[in-house]
């Protein structure tokens, strides 16, 4: 059981599951069948598991001393991690290909962004960009999974996701800022510093939420929009904490907040 739990941790389960659930929900909202929603979820599970495992595989040296990391703790071997990267990606892209060629192209683009981030972009000033673009692809992928044309309103939602995805990327990196700085990884957060990063991500989240509210039709669920706003406040607050685990929860709560708002808007076009 301990080995299985370590394999699950290698997949970065919380963000991976959230992406899968959001993709399935949006695919259903776009008019997709249960099988299409399931394939959309499998695509996200496979692609993001592959990205997560590759991230830990490449970061073994920098993660030294972090017992919670399965590879560093010795609970998972590098060979098992490499197998997970390949098998998960194959399963995810196979599921996307069963949906449509467009779905496969978008899924492959998302996987490529994640791999490029892992391979070195995360150590550059544009470290936030792959994350932001990946988040923006999710609505487009979901509509393609349903076999439906992308409405202008949902295309707008993809664009609004860019500042939100950038803020999530900053929050994610902020949790590891001290570690990244110690190993010489000069990504955007290390270059900006703690205080400027907090200010920038708060402004980006505020802008994203304002754009979501302005673009939301009158039929959008007020409960989901308000819940999203409250969760966003909690997420940003957690990102200001000293404890690393609380900062980690900060970006995850913020991701849930933006997902709530996106689903509220998408449902209003059903």
PDB file of C-alpha atoms in Angstrom:
ATOM      1  CA  UNK A   1       0.000   0.000   0.000  1.00  0.00           C
ATOM      2  CA  UNK A   2       2.855   2.378   0.797  1.00  0.00           C
ATOM      3  CA  UNK A   3       4.311   1.800  -2.669  1.00  0.00           C
ATOM      4  CA  UNK A   4       0.946   2.423  -4.318  1.00  0.00           C
ATOM      5  CA  UNK A   5       0.496   5.633  -2.316  1.00  0.00           C
ATOM      6  CA  UNK A   6       3.929   6.791  -3.463  1.00  0.00           C
ATOM      7  CA  UNK A   7       3.008   6.152  -7.107  1.00  0.00           C
ATOM      8  CA  UNK A   8      -0.152   8.198  -6.625  1.00  0.00           C
ATOM      9  CA  UNK A   9       1.867  11.075  -5.121  1.00  0.00           C
ATOM     10  CA  UNK A  10       4.188  10.953  -8.120  1.00  0.00           C
ATOM     11  CA  UNK A  11       1.187  11.807 -10.301  1.00  0.00           C
ATOM     12  CA  UNK A  12       0.563  15.066  -8.370  1.00  0.00           C
ATOM     13  CA  UNK A  13      -2.992  13.852  -7.651  1.00  0.00           C
ATOM     14  CA  UNK A  14      -4.820  17.022  -6.544  1.00  0.00           C
ATOM     15  CA  UNK A  15      -4.183  19.193  -9.640  1.00  0.00           C
ATOM     16  CA  UNK A  16      -4.384  16.150 -11.903  1.00  0.00           C
ATOM     17  CA  UNK A  17      -7.798  15.147 -10.572  1.00  0.00           C
ATOM     18  CA  UNK A  18      -9.040  18.747 -10.636  1.00  0.00           C
ATOM     19  CA  UNK A  19      -8.093  19.102 -14.305  1.00  0.00           C
ATOM     20  CA  UNK A  20      -9.817  15.816 -15.110  1.00  0.00           C
ATOM     21  CA  UNK A  21     -13.007  16.759 -13.265  1.00  0.00           C
ATOM     22  CA  UNK A  22     -13.164  20.223 -14.846  1.00  0.00           C
ATOM     23  CA  UNK A  23     -12.620  18.778 -18.333  1.00  0.00           C
ATOM     24  CA  UNK A  24     -15.356  16.181 -17.783  1.00  0.00           C
ATOM     25  CA  UNK A  25     -17.764  18.795 -16.401  1.00  0.00           C
ATOM     26  CA  UNK A  26     -17.129  21.208 -19.270  1.00  0.00           C
ATOM     27  CA  UNK A  27     -17.446  18.431 -21.850  1.00  0.00           C
ATOM     28  CA  UNK A  28     -20.831  17.515 -20.400  1.00  0.00           C
ATOM     29  CA  UNK A  29     -21.838  21.182 -20.377  1.00  0.00           C
ATOM     30  CA  UNK A  30     -20.871  21.424 -24.054  1.00  0.00           C
ATOM     31  CA  UNK A  31     -23.367  18.675 -24.821  1.00  0.00           C
ATOM     32  CA  UNK A  32     -21.011  15.723 -24.741  1.00  0.00           C
ATOM     33  CA  UNK A  33     -22.104  12.215 -23.837  1.00  0.00           C
ATOM     34  CA  UNK A  34     -21.023  10.330 -20.724  1.00  0.00           C
ATOM     35  CA  UNK A  35     -18.449   8.407 -22.773  1.00  0.00           C
ATOM     36  CA  UNK A  36     -17.021  11.632 -24.218  1.00  0.00           C
ATOM     37  CA  UNK A  37     -16.786  13.157 -20.740  1.00  0.00           C
ATOM     38  CA  UNK A  38     -15.049  10.005 -19.482  1.00  0.00           C
ATOM     39  CA  UNK A  39     -12.534  10.097 -22.345  1.00  0.00           C
ATOM     40  CA  UNK A  40     -11.878  13.793 -21.660  1.00  0.00           C
ATOM     41  CA  UNK A  41     -11.179  12.959 -18.011  1.00  0.00           C
ATOM     42  CA  UNK A  42      -8.890  10.056 -18.960  1.00  0.00           C
ATOM     43  CA  UNK A  43      -6.999  12.340 -21.323  1.00  0.00           C
ATOM     44  CA  UNK A  44      -6.361  14.839 -18.548  1.00  0.00           C
ATOM     45  CA  UNK A  45      -5.472  12.135 -16.025  1.00  0.00           C
ATOM     46  CA  UNK A  46      -2.959  10.596 -18.429  1.00  0.00           C
ATOM     47  CA  UNK A  47      -1.343  13.791 -19.672  1.00  0.00           C
ATOM     48  CA  UNK A  48      -1.039  15.425 -16.248  1.00  0.00           C
ATOM     49  CA  UNK A  49       0.171  12.236 -14.575  1.00  0.00           C
ATOM     50  CA  UNK A  50       2.890  12.046 -17.219  1.00  0.00           C
ATOM     51  CA  UNK A  51       3.857  15.690 -16.704  1.00  0.00           C
ATOM     52  CA  UNK A  52       3.900  15.315 -12.918  1.00  0.00           C
ATOM     53  CA  UNK A  53       6.038  12.176 -12.953  1.00  0.00           C
ATOM     54  CA  UNK A  54       8.478  13.748 -15.412  1.00  0.00           C
ATOM     55  CA  UNK A  55       8.737  16.823 -13.193  1.00  0.00           C
ATOM     56  CA  UNK A  56       9.812  14.757 -10.183  1.00  0.00           C
ATOM     57  CA  UNK A  57      12.114  12.612 -12.321  1.00  0.00           C
ATOM     58  CA  UNK A  58      14.039  15.653 -13.587  1.00  0.00           C
ATOM     59  CA  UNK A  59      14.051  17.399 -10.200  1.00  0.00           C
ATOM     60  CA  UNK A  60      15.603  14.627  -8.112  1.00  0.00           C
ATOM     61  CA  UNK A  61      18.781  16.568  -7.376  1.00  0.00           C
ATOM     62  CA  UNK A  62      16.924  19.732  -6.432  1.00  0.00           C
ATOM     63  CA  UNK A  63      14.446  17.796  -4.299  1.00  0.00           C
ATOM     64  CA  UNK A  64      17.199  16.230  -2.153  1.00  0.00           C
ATOM     65  CA  UNK A  65      16.110  16.131   1.473  1.00  0.00           C
ATOM     66  CA  UNK A  66      12.389  16.297   0.706  1.00  0.00           C
ATOM     67  CA  UNK A  67      11.160  12.981   2.076  1.00  0.00           C
ATOM     68  CA  UNK A  68       7.628  13.604   0.778  1.00  0.00           C
ATOM     69  CA  UNK A  69       8.915  13.224  -2.783  1.00  0.00           C
ATOM     70  CA  UNK A  70       8.514   9.543  -3.771  1.00  0.00           C
ATOM     71  CA  UNK A  71      11.703   9.373  -5.840  1.00  0.00           C
ATOM     72  CA  UNK A  72      13.872  11.114  -3.247  1.00  0.00           C
ATOM     73  CA  UNK A  73      12.395   9.028  -0.444  1.00  0.00           C
ATOM     74  CA  UNK A  74      13.198   5.843  -2.340  1.00  0.00           C
ATOM     75  CA  UNK A  75       9.567   4.692  -2.454  1.00  0.00           C
ATOM     76  CA  UNK A  76       9.546   4.762  -6.259  1.00  0.00           C
ATOM     77  CA  UNK A  77      12.461   3.950  -8.551  1.00  0.00           C
ATOM     78  CA  UNK A  78      13.525   6.185 -11.469  1.00  0.00           C
ATOM     79  CA  UNK A  79      12.684   3.310 -13.823  1.00  0.00           C
ATOM     80  CA  UNK A  80       9.113   3.171 -12.485  1.00  0.00           C
ATOM     81  CA  UNK A  81       8.823   6.934 -12.917  1.00  0.00           C
ATOM     82  CA  UNK A  82      10.004   6.717 -16.531  1.00  0.00           C
ATOM     83  CA  UNK A  83       7.480   3.961 -17.215  1.00  0.00           C
ATOM     84  CA  UNK A  84       4.745   6.122 -15.663  1.00  0.00           C
ATOM     85  CA  UNK A  85       5.686   9.068 -17.887  1.00  0.00           C
ATOM     86  CA  UNK A  86       5.389   6.961 -21.040  1.00  0.00           C
ATOM     87  CA  UNK A  87       2.371   4.827 -20.115  1.00  0.00           C
ATOM     88  CA  UNK A  88       0.331   7.755 -18.762  1.00  0.00           C
ATOM     89  CA  UNK A  89       1.044   9.908 -21.817  1.00  0.00           C
ATOM     90  CA  UNK A  90       0.163   7.046 -24.149  1.00  0.00           C
ATOM     91  CA  UNK A  91      -3.121   6.404 -22.341  1.00  0.00           C
ATOM     92  CA  UNK A  92      -4.022  10.086 -22.271  1.00  0.00           C
ATOM     93  CA  UNK A  93      -3.288  10.725 -25.929  1.00  0.00           C
ATOM     94  CA  UNK A  94      -5.029   7.497 -26.955  1.00  0.00           C
ATOM     95  CA  UNK A  95      -8.165   8.683 -25.147  1.00  0.00           C
ATOM     96  CA  UNK A  96      -7.909  12.050 -26.909  1.00  0.00           C
ATOM     97  CA  UNK A  97      -7.513  10.357 -30.301  1.00  0.00           C
ATOM     98  CA  UNK A  98     -10.716   8.407 -29.630  1.00  0.00           C
ATOM     99  CA  UNK A  99     -12.522  11.747 -29.326  1.00  0.00           C
ATOM    100  CA  UNK A 100     -11.318  13.624 -32.405  1.00  0.00           C
ATOM    101  CA  UNK A 101      -8.220  14.802 -34.225  1.00  0.00           C
ATOM    102  CA  UNK A 102      -8.767  18.274 -32.761  1.00  0.00           C
ATOM    103  CA  UNK A 103      -8.900  16.860 -29.243  1.00  0.00           C
ATOM    104  CA  UNK A 104      -5.681  14.951 -29.886  1.00  0.00           C
ATOM    105  CA  UNK A 105      -3.946  18.077 -31.198  1.00  0.00           C
ATOM    106  CA  UNK A 106      -4.988  20.137 -28.170  1.00  0.00           C
ATOM    107  CA  UNK A 107      -4.018  17.370 -25.733  1.00  0.00           C
ATOM    108  CA  UNK A 108      -0.639  16.996 -27.443  1.00  0.00           C
ATOM    109  CA  UNK A 109      -0.117  20.757 -27.244  1.00  0.00           C
ATOM    110  CA  UNK A 110      -0.907  20.690 -23.529  1.00  0.00           C
ATOM    111  CA  UNK A 111       1.484  17.794 -22.936  1.00  0.00           C
ATOM    112  CA  UNK A 112       4.221  19.575 -24.881  1.00  0.00           C
ATOM    113  CA  UNK A 113       3.800  22.712 -22.783  1.00  0.00           C
ATOM    114  CA  UNK A 114       4.168  20.642 -19.613  1.00  0.00           C
ATOM    115  CA  UNK A 115       7.251  18.820 -20.886  1.00  0.00           C
ATOM    116  CA  UNK A 116       8.887  22.083 -21.985  1.00  0.00           C
ATOM    117  CA  UNK A 117       8.214  23.546 -18.543  1.00  0.00           C
ATOM    118  CA  UNK A 118       9.810  20.529 -16.873  1.00  0.00           C
ATOM    119  CA  UNK A 119      12.768  20.541 -19.260  1.00  0.00           C
ATOM    120  CA  UNK A 120      13.907  24.034 -18.353  1.00  0.00           C
ATOM    121  CA  UNK A 121      11.370  26.812 -18.952  1.00  0.00           C
ATOM    122  CA  UNK A 122      10.526  26.759 -15.229  1.00  0.00           C
ATOM    123  CA  UNK A 123      14.005  28.163 -14.592  1.00  0.00           C
ATOM    124  CA  UNK A 124      13.489  31.169 -16.887  1.00  0.00           C
ATOM    125  CA  UNK A 125      11.636  34.505 -16.608  1.00  0.00           C
ATOM    126  CA  UNK A 126       8.738  33.049 -18.654  1.00  0.00           C
ATOM    127  CA  UNK A 127       8.258  30.098 -16.287  1.00  0.00           C
ATOM    128  CA  UNK A 128       4.595  31.040 -15.830  1.00  0.00           C
ATOM    129  CA  UNK A 129       3.763  30.847 -19.544  1.00  0.00           C
ATOM    130  CA  UNK A 130       3.322  27.072 -20.124  1.00  0.00           C
ATOM    131  CA  UNK A 131       1.033  26.851 -17.102  1.00  0.00           C
ATOM    132  CA  UNK A 132      -1.062  29.801 -18.250  1.00  0.00           C
ATOM    133  CA  UNK A 133      -1.416  28.460 -21.793  1.00  0.00           C
ATOM    134  CA  UNK A 134      -2.232  24.981 -20.482  1.00  0.00           C
ATOM    135  CA  UNK A 135      -5.094  26.309 -18.344  1.00  0.00           C
ATOM    136  CA  UNK A 136      -6.434  28.300 -21.297  1.00  0.00           C
ATOM    137  CA  UNK A 137      -6.560  25.142 -23.434  1.00  0.00           C
ATOM    138  CA  UNK A 138      -8.939  23.267 -21.119  1.00  0.00           C
ATOM    139  CA  UNK A 139     -12.236  24.877 -22.273  1.00  0.00           C
ATOM    140  CA  UNK A 140     -11.239  24.509 -25.937  1.00  0.00           C
ATOM    141  CA  UNK A 141     -10.314  20.862 -25.362  1.00  0.00           C
ATOM    142  CA  UNK A 142     -13.619  20.176 -23.603  1.00  0.00           C
ATOM    143  CA  UNK A 143     -15.713  21.580 -26.449  1.00  0.00           C
ATOM    144  CA  UNK A 144     -13.708  19.587 -28.974  1.00  0.00           C
ATOM    145  CA  UNK A 145     -14.221  16.473 -26.827  1.00  0.00           C
ATOM    146  CA  UNK A 146     -17.966  17.038 -27.085  1.00  0.00           C
ATOM    147  CA  UNK A 147     -17.700  17.419 -30.856  1.00  0.00           C
ATOM    148  CA  UNK A 148     -19.173  20.912 -30.579  1.00  0.00           C
ATOM    149  CA  UNK A 149     -18.005  24.168 -32.202  1.00  0.00           C
ATOM    150  CA  UNK A 150     -16.350  26.579 -29.784  1.00  0.00           C
ATOM    151  CA  UNK A 151     -18.771  29.439 -28.980  1.00  0.00           C
ATOM    152  CA  UNK A 152     -17.385  32.972 -28.924  1.00  0.00           C
ATOM    153  CA  UNK A 153     -18.180  33.222 -25.216  1.00  0.00           C
ATOM    154  CA  UNK A 154     -16.123  30.115 -24.426  1.00  0.00           C
ATOM    155  CA  UNK A 155     -13.265  31.344 -26.630  1.00  0.00           C
ATOM    156  CA  UNK A 156     -13.375  34.509 -24.521  1.00  0.00           C
ATOM    157  CA  UNK A 157     -13.229  32.318 -21.420  1.00  0.00           C
ATOM    158  CA  UNK A 158     -10.032  30.749 -22.790  1.00  0.00           C
ATOM    159  CA  UNK A 159      -8.480  34.213 -23.098  1.00  0.00           C
ATOM    160  CA  UNK A 160      -9.601  35.202 -19.599  1.00  0.00           C
ATOM    161  CA  UNK A 161      -7.897  32.061 -18.323  1.00  0.00           C
ATOM    162  CA  UNK A 162      -4.484  33.439 -19.347  1.00  0.00           C
ATOM    163  CA  UNK A 163      -4.028  35.915 -16.457  1.00  0.00           C
ATOM    164  CA  UNK A 164      -5.657  33.429 -14.084  1.00  0.00           C
ATOM    165  CA  UNK A 165      -3.334  30.647 -15.224  1.00  0.00           C
ATOM    166  CA  UNK A 166      -0.360  32.984 -14.865  1.00  0.00           C
ATOM    167  CA  UNK A 167      -1.378  33.738 -11.280  1.00  0.00           C
ATOM    168  CA  UNK A 168      -1.757  30.022 -10.519  1.00  0.00           C
ATOM    169  CA  UNK A 169       1.712  29.396 -11.937  1.00  0.00           C
ATOM    170  CA  UNK A 170       3.167  32.087  -9.677  1.00  0.00           C
ATOM    171  CA  UNK A 171       1.393  30.604  -6.650  1.00  0.00           C
ATOM    172  CA  UNK A 172       2.634  27.126  -7.510  1.00  0.00           C
ATOM    173  CA  UNK A 173       6.221  28.338  -7.857  1.00  0.00           C
ATOM    174  CA  UNK A 174       5.956  30.466  -4.718  1.00  0.00           C
ATOM    175  CA  UNK A 175       5.498  27.335  -2.632  1.00  0.00           C
ATOM    176  CA  UNK A 176       8.982  26.180  -3.744  1.00  0.00           C
ATOM    177  CA  UNK A 177      10.668  29.585  -3.957  1.00  0.00           C
ATOM    178  CA  UNK A 178      13.262  28.981  -1.237  1.00  0.00           C
ATOM    179  CA  UNK A 179      14.170  25.566  -2.622  1.00  0.00           C
ATOM    180  CA  UNK A 180      14.389  26.867  -6.196  1.00  0.00           C
ATOM    181  CA  UNK A 181      16.575  29.761  -5.069  1.00  0.00           C
ATOM    182  CA  UNK A 182      18.921  27.422  -3.187  1.00  0.00           C
ATOM    183  CA  UNK A 183      19.550  25.285  -6.305  1.00  0.00           C
ATOM    184  CA  UNK A 184      19.929  28.259  -8.659  1.00  0.00           C
ATOM    185  CA  UNK A 185      16.613  27.905 -10.475  1.00  0.00           C
ATOM    186  CA  UNK A 186      15.931  31.509 -11.480  1.00  0.00           C
ATOM    187  CA  UNK A 187      12.297  31.321 -12.511  1.00  0.00           C
ATOM    188  CA  UNK A 188       9.921  34.269 -12.430  1.00  0.00           C
ATOM    189  CA  UNK A 189       9.169  33.991  -8.698  1.00  0.00           C
ATOM    190  CA  UNK A 190      12.833  33.833  -7.671  1.00  0.00           C
ATOM    191  CA  UNK A 191      13.561  36.882  -9.834  1.00  0.00           C
ATOM    192  CA  UNK A 192      10.560  38.856  -8.581  1.00  0.00           C
ATOM    193  CA  UNK A 193      10.979  38.107  -4.886  1.00  0.00           C
ATOM    194  CA  UNK A 194       8.281  37.158  -2.395  1.00  0.00           C
ATOM    195  CA  UNK A 195       6.485  40.477  -1.935  1.00  0.00           C
ATOM    196  CA  UNK A 196       6.337  41.437  -5.595  1.00  0.00           C
ATOM    197  CA  UNK A 197       5.137  37.950  -6.497  1.00  0.00           C
ATOM    198  CA  UNK A 198       2.293  38.183  -3.966  1.00  0.00           C
ATOM    199  CA  UNK A 199       1.300  41.597  -5.313  1.00  0.00           C
ATOM    200  CA  UNK A 200       1.415  40.461  -8.931  1.00  0.00           C
ATOM    201  CA  UNK A 201      -0.558  37.257  -8.404  1.00  0.00           C
ATOM    202  CA  UNK A 202      -3.170  39.126  -6.369  1.00  0.00           C
ATOM    203  CA  UNK A 203      -3.554  41.678  -9.181  1.00  0.00           C
ATOM    204  CA  UNK A 204      -3.769  38.930 -11.821  1.00  0.00           C
ATOM    205  CA  UNK A 205      -6.394  37.010  -9.856  1.00  0.00           C
ATOM    206  CA  UNK A 206      -8.332  40.219  -9.235  1.00  0.00           C
ATOM    207  CA  UNK A 207      -8.262  41.051 -12.949  1.00  0.00           C
ATOM    208  CA  UNK A 208      -9.320  37.508 -13.878  1.00  0.00           C
ATOM    209  CA  UNK A 209     -12.227  37.510 -11.441  1.00  0.00           C
ATOM    210  CA  UNK A 210     -13.381  40.938 -12.622  1.00  0.00           C
ATOM    211  CA  UNK A 211     -13.275  39.789 -16.266  1.00  0.00           C
ATOM    212  CA  UNK A 212     -15.188  36.631 -15.350  1.00  0.00           C
ATOM    213  CA  UNK A 213     -17.900  38.669 -13.630  1.00  0.00           C
ATOM    214  CA  UNK A 214     -18.158  41.155 -16.503  1.00  0.00           C
ATOM    215  CA  UNK A 215     -18.341  38.395 -19.119  1.00  0.00           C
ATOM    216  CA  UNK A 216     -20.747  36.203 -17.160  1.00  0.00           C
ATOM    217  CA  UNK A 217     -24.296  36.203 -18.553  1.00  0.00           C
ATOM    218  CA  UNK A 218     -27.165  37.019 -16.214  1.00  0.00           C
ATOM    219  CA  UNK A 219     -28.086  33.330 -16.143  1.00  0.00           C
ATOM    220  CA  UNK A 220     -24.737  32.327 -14.594  1.00  0.00           C
ATOM    221  CA  UNK A 221     -25.036  30.800 -11.110  1.00  0.00           C
ATOM    222  CA  UNK A 222     -24.471  33.534  -8.486  1.00  0.00           C
ATOM    223  CA  UNK A 223     -23.694  30.847  -5.909  1.00  0.00           C
ATOM    224  CA  UNK A 224     -20.832  29.407  -7.967  1.00  0.00           C
ATOM    225  CA  UNK A 225     -19.475  32.858  -8.823  1.00  0.00           C
ATOM    226  CA  UNK A 226     -19.566  34.018  -5.192  1.00  0.00           C
ATOM    227  CA  UNK A 227     -18.059  30.738  -4.027  1.00  0.00           C
ATOM    228  CA  UNK A 228     -15.296  31.185  -6.586  1.00  0.00           C
ATOM    229  CA  UNK A 229     -14.587  34.699  -5.329  1.00  0.00           C
ATOM    230  CA  UNK A 230     -14.424  33.585  -1.701  1.00  0.00           C
ATOM    231  CA  UNK A 231     -12.170  30.647  -2.515  1.00  0.00           C
ATOM    232  CA  UNK A 232      -9.912  32.933  -4.526  1.00  0.00           C
ATOM    233  CA  UNK A 233      -9.473  35.170  -1.484  1.00  0.00           C
ATOM    234  CA  UNK A 234      -8.641  32.156   0.658  1.00  0.00           C
ATOM    235  CA  UNK A 235      -6.177  30.863  -1.916  1.00  0.00           C
ATOM    236  CA  UNK A 236      -4.289  34.147  -2.199  1.00  0.00           C
ATOM    237  CA  UNK A 237      -4.185  34.468   1.598  1.00  0.00           C
ATOM    238  CA  UNK A 238      -2.738  30.973   1.951  1.00  0.00           C
ATOM    239  CA  UNK A 239      -0.032  31.879  -0.557  1.00  0.00           C
ATOM    240  CA  UNK A 240       1.204  34.588   1.816  1.00  0.00           C
ATOM    241  CA  UNK A 241       1.824  32.101   4.650  1.00  0.00           C
ATOM    242  CA  UNK A 242       5.268  31.087   5.845  1.00  0.00           C
ATOM    243  CA  UNK A 243       4.622  27.349   5.865  1.00  0.00           C
ATOM    244  CA  UNK A 244       5.309  25.681   2.515  1.00  0.00           C
ATOM    245  CA  UNK A 245       2.387  23.258   2.786  1.00  0.00           C
ATOM    246  CA  UNK A 246      -0.046  26.161   3.263  1.00  0.00           C
ATOM    247  CA  UNK A 247       1.399  27.964   0.243  1.00  0.00           C
ATOM    248  CA  UNK A 248       0.931  24.744  -1.730  1.00  0.00           C
ATOM    249  CA  UNK A 249      -2.710  24.588  -0.682  1.00  0.00           C
ATOM    250  CA  UNK A 250      -3.026  28.233  -1.763  1.00  0.00           C
ATOM    251  CA  UNK A 251      -2.617  27.594  -5.471  1.00  0.00           C
ATOM    252  CA  UNK A 252      -4.793  24.487  -5.303  1.00  0.00           C
ATOM    253  CA  UNK A 253      -7.654  26.399  -3.635  1.00  0.00           C
ATOM    254  CA  UNK A 254      -7.262  29.198  -6.192  1.00  0.00           C
ATOM    255  CA  UNK A 255      -7.445  26.667  -9.026  1.00  0.00           C
ATOM    256  CA  UNK A 256     -10.692  25.329  -7.558  1.00  0.00           C
ATOM    257  CA  UNK A 257     -11.992  28.907  -7.335  1.00  0.00           C
ATOM    258  CA  UNK A 258     -11.354  29.631 -11.012  1.00  0.00           C
ATOM    259  CA  UNK A 259     -12.822  26.263 -11.989  1.00  0.00           C
ATOM    260  CA  UNK A 260     -16.025  27.140 -10.090  1.00  0.00           C
ATOM    261  CA  UNK A 261     -16.348  30.415 -11.975  1.00  0.00           C
ATOM    262  CA  UNK A 262     -15.591  28.809 -15.342  1.00  0.00           C
ATOM    263  CA  UNK A 263     -18.221  26.109 -14.786  1.00  0.00           C
ATOM    264  CA  UNK A 264     -20.764  28.742 -13.699  1.00  0.00           C
ATOM    265  CA  UNK A 265     -20.252  30.619 -16.960  1.00  0.00           C
ATOM    266  CA  UNK A 266     -20.156  27.494 -19.129  1.00  0.00           C
ATOM    267  CA  UNK A 267     -23.386  26.165 -17.602  1.00  0.00           C
ATOM    268  CA  UNK A 268     -25.179  29.381 -18.488  1.00  0.00           C
ATOM    269  CA  UNK A 269     -24.636  28.628 -22.183  1.00  0.00           C
ATOM    270  CA  UNK A 270     -26.118  25.132 -21.936  1.00  0.00           C
TER     271      UNK A 270
END
